[in-house]
PDB file of C-alpha atoms in Angstrom:
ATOM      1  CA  UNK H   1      24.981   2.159 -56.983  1.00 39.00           C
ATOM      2  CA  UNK H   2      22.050  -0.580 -56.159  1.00 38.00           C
ATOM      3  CA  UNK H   3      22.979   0.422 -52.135  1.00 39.00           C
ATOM      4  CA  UNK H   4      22.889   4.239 -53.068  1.00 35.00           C
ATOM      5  CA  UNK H   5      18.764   3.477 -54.750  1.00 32.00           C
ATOM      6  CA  UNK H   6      16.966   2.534 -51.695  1.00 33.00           C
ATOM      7  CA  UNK H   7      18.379   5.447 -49.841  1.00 33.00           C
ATOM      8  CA  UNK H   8      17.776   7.898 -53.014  1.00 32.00           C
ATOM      9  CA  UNK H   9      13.899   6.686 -53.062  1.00 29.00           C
ATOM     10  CA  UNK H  10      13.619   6.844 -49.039  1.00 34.00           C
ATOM     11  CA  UNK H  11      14.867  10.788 -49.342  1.00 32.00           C
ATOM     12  CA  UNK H  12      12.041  11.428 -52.257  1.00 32.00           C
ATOM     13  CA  UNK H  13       9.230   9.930 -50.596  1.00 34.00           C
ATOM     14  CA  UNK H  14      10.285  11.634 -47.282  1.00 37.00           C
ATOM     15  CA  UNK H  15      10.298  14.811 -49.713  1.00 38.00           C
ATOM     16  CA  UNK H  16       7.060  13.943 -50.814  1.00 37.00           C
ATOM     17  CA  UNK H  17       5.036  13.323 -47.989  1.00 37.00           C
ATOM     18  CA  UNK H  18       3.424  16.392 -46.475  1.00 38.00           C
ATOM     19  CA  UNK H  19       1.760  16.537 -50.025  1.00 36.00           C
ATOM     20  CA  UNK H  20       1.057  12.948 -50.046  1.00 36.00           C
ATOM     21  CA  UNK H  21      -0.784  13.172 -46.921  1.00 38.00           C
ATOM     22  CA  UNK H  22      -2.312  15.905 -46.417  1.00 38.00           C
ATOM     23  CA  UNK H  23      -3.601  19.322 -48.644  1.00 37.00           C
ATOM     24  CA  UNK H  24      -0.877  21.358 -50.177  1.00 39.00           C
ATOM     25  CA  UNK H  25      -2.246  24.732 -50.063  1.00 39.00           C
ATOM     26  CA  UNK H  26      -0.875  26.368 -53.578  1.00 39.00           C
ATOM     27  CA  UNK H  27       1.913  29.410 -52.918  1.00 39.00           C
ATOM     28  CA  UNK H  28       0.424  32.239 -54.062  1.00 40.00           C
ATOM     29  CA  UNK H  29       2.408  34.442 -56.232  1.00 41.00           C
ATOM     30  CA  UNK H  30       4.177  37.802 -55.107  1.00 43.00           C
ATOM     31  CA  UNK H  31       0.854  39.984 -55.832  1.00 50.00           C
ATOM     32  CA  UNK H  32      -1.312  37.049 -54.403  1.00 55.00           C
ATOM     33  CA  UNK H  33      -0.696  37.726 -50.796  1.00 80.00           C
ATOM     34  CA  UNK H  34      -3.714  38.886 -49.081  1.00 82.00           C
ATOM     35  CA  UNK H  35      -3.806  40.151 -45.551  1.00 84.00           C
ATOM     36  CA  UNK H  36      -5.612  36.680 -44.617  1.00 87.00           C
ATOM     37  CA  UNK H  37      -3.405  34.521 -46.349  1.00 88.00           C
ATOM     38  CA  UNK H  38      -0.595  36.296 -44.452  1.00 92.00           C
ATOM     39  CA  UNK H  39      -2.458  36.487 -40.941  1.00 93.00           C
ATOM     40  CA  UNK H  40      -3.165  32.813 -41.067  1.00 92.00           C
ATOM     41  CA  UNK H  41       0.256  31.587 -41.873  1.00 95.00           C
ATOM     42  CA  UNK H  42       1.887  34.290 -38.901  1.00 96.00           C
ATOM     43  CA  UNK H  43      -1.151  32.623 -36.891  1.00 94.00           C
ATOM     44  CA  UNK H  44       0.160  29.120 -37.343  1.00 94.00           C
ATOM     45  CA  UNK H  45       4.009  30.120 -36.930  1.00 95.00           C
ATOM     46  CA  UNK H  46       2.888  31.676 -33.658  1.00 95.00           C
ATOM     47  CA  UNK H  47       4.402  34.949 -34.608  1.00 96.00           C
ATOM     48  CA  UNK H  48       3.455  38.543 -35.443  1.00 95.00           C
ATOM     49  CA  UNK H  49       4.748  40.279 -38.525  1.00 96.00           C
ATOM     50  CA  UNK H  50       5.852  43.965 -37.902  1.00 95.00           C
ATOM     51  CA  UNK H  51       3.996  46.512 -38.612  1.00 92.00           C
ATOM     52  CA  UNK H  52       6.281  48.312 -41.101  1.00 92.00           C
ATOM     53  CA  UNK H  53       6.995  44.543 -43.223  1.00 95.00           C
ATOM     54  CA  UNK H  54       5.474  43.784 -46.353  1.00 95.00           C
ATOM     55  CA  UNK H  55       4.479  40.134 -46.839  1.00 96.00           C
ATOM     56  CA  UNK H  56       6.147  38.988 -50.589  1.00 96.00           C
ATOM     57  CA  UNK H  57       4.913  35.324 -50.329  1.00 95.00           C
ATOM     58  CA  UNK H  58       2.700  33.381 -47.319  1.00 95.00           C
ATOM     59  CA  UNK H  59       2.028  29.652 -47.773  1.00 93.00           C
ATOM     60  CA  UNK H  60       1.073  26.292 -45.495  1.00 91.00           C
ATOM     61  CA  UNK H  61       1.388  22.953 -46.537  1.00 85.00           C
ATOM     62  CA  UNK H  62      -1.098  20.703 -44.749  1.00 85.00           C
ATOM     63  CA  UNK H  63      -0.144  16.733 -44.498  1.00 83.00           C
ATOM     64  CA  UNK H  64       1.648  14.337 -41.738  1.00 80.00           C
ATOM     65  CA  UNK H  65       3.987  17.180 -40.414  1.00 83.00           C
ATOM     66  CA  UNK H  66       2.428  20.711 -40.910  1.00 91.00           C
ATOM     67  CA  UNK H  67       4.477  23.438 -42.430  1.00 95.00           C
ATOM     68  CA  UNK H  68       4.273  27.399 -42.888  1.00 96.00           C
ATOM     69  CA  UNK H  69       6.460  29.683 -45.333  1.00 96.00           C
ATOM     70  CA  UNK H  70       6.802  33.433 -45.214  1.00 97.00           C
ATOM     71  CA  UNK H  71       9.250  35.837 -47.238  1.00 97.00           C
ATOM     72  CA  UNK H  72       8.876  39.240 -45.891  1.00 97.00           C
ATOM     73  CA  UNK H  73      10.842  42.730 -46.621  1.00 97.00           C
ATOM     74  CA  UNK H  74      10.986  45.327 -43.676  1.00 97.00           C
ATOM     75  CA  UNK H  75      13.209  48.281 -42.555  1.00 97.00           C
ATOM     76  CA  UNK H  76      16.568  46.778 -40.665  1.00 97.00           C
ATOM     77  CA  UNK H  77      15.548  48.463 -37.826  1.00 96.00           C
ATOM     78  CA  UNK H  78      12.338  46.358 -38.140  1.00 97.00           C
ATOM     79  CA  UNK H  79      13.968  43.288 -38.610  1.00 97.00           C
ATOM     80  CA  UNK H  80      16.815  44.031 -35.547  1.00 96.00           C
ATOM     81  CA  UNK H  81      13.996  44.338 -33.326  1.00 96.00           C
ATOM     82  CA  UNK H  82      12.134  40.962 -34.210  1.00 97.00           C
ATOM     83  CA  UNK H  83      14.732  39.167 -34.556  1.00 97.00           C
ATOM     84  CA  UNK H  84      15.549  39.799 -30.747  1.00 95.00           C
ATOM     85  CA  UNK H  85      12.337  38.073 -30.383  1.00 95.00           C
ATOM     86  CA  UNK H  86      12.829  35.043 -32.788  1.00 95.00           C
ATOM     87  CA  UNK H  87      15.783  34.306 -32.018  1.00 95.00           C
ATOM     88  CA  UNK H  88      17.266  32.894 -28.480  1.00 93.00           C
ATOM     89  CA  UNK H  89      20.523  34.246 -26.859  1.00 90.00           C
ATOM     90  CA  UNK H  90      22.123  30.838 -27.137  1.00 92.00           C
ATOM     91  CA  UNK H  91      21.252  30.313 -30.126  1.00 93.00           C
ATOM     92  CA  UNK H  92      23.525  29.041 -33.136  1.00 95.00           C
ATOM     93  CA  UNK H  93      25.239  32.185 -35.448  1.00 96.00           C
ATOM     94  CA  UNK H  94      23.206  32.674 -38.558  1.00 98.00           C
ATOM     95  CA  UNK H  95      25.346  30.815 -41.329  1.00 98.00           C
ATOM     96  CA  UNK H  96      24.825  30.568 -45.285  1.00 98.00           C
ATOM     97  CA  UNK H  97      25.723  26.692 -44.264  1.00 98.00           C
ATOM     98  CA  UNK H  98      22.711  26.748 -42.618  1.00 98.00           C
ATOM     99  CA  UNK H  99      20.616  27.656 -46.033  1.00 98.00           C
ATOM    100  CA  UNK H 100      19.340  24.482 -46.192  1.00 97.00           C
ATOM    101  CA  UNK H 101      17.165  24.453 -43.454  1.00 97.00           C
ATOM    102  CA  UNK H 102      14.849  26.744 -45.783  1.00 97.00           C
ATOM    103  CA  UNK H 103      14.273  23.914 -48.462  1.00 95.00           C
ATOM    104  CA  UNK H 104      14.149  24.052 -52.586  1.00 95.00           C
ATOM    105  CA  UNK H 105      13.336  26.976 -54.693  1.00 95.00           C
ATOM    106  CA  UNK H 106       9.851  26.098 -55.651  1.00 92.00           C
ATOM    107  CA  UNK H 107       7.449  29.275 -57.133  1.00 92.00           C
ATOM    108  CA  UNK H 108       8.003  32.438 -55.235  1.00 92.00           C
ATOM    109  CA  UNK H 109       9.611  30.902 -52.204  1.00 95.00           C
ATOM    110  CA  UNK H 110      13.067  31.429 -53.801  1.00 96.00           C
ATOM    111  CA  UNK H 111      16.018  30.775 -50.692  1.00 97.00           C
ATOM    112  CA  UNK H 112      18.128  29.198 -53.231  1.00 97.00           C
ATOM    113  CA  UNK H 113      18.437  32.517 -55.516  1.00 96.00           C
ATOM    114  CA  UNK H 114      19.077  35.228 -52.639  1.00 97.00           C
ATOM    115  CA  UNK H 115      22.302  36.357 -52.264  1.00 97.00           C
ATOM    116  CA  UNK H 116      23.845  36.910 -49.186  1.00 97.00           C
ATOM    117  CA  UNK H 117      20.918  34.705 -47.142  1.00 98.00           C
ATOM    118  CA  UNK H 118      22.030  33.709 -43.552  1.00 98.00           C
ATOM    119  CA  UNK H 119      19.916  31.627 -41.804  1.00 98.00           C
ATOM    120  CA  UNK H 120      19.613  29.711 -38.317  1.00 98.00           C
ATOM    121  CA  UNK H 121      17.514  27.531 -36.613  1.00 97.00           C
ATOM    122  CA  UNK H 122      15.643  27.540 -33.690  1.00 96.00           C
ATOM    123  CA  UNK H 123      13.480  25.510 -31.131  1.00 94.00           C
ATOM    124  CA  UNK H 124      10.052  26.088 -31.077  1.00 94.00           C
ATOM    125  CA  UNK H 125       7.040  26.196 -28.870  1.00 91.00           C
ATOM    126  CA  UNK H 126       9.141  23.755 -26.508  1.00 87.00           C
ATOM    127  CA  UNK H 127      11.027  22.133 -29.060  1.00 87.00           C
ATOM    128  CA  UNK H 128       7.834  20.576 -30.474  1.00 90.00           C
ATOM    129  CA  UNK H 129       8.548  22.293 -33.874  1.00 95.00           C
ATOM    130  CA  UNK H 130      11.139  24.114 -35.559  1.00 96.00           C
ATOM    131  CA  UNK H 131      11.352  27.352 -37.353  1.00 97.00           C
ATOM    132  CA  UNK H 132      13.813  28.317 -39.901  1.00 98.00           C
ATOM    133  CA  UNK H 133      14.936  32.008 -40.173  1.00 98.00           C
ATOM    134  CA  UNK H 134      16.822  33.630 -43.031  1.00 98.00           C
ATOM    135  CA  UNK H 135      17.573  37.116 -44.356  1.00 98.00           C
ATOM    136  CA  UNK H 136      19.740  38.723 -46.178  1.00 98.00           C
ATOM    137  CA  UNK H 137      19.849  42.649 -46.639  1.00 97.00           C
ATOM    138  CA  UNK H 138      18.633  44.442 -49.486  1.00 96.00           C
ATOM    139  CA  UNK H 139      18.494  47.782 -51.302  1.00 91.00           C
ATOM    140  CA  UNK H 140      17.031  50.731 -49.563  1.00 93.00           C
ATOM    141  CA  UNK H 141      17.974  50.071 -46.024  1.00 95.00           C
ATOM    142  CA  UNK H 142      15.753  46.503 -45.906  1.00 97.00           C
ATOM    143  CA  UNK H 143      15.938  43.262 -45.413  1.00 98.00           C
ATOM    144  CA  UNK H 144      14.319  40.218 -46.848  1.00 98.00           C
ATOM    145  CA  UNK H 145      13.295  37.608 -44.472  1.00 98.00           C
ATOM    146  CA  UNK H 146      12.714  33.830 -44.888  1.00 98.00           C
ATOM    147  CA  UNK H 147      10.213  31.882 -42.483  1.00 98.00           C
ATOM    148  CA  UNK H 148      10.620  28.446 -42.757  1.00 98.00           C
ATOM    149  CA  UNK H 149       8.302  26.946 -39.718  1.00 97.00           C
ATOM    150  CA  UNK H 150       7.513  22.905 -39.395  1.00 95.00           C
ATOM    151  CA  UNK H 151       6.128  20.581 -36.886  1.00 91.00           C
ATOM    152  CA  UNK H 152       8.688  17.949 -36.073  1.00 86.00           C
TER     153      UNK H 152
END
């Protein structure tokens, strides 16, 4: 057990240090999202939310290694379309293993509670970052979609 501490309090401040940093910009709650708050997080993933999606949550955490979080709903057809530009050919299969990759509950940004989530992730911007995508389908014909992007 006194091996197993050092390691435990290593993971925590690793856990801890993009608040410790830097500014953690508070996650706004579901109907908190403004237009802004969700153009400047698609702005720092590098991406462009479809048209026909609704934006449920938008954050950015500011510190040593920046960090961006998005939950969106859209039409499957939507979501088909962008995910053909998210996500590379050789890419890994989207997995609940992978589930991980999207981090703690914590507020609105709820991964841990969505059943069915898939997620995989990718490369980006040359491999100098990293952005996790989940989704799982929902009622109605949508899907709810999980944007998990970091610096490495």
């Amino acid at each position: 057990m006194r091996r197993a501490l050092p390691a435990m309090l290593a993971l925590l401040a690793a856990a801890c240090s993009n608040a410790a940093d830097g500014n953690a910009t508070p996650l706004p709650s579901n109907n908190e999202v403004s237009m802004q708050d969700a153009q400047s997080v698609a702005r720092q993933i590098g991406v462009t939310f479809p048209a026909g999606a609704t934006v449920e949550h938008a954050g950015q955490i500011e510190g040593r290694d920046n960090a961006a979080q998005a939950i969106l709903l859209m039409p499957k057809a939507d979501w088909a379309a962008w995910r053909a530009t998210l996500v590379p050919g050789n890419a890994p299969p989207f997995s609940a293993d992978a589930n991980f990759h999207l981090g703690p509950d914590d507020g609105n940004w709820t991964p841990g509670k969505t059943p069915d989530l898939t997620t995989v992730q990718v490369p980006w911007r040359e491999g100098n970052e990293s952005l996790n995508i989940g989704y799982a389908p929902t009622s109605g014909g949508k899907v709810r979609v999980f944007l998990f992007w970091h610096q490495l």
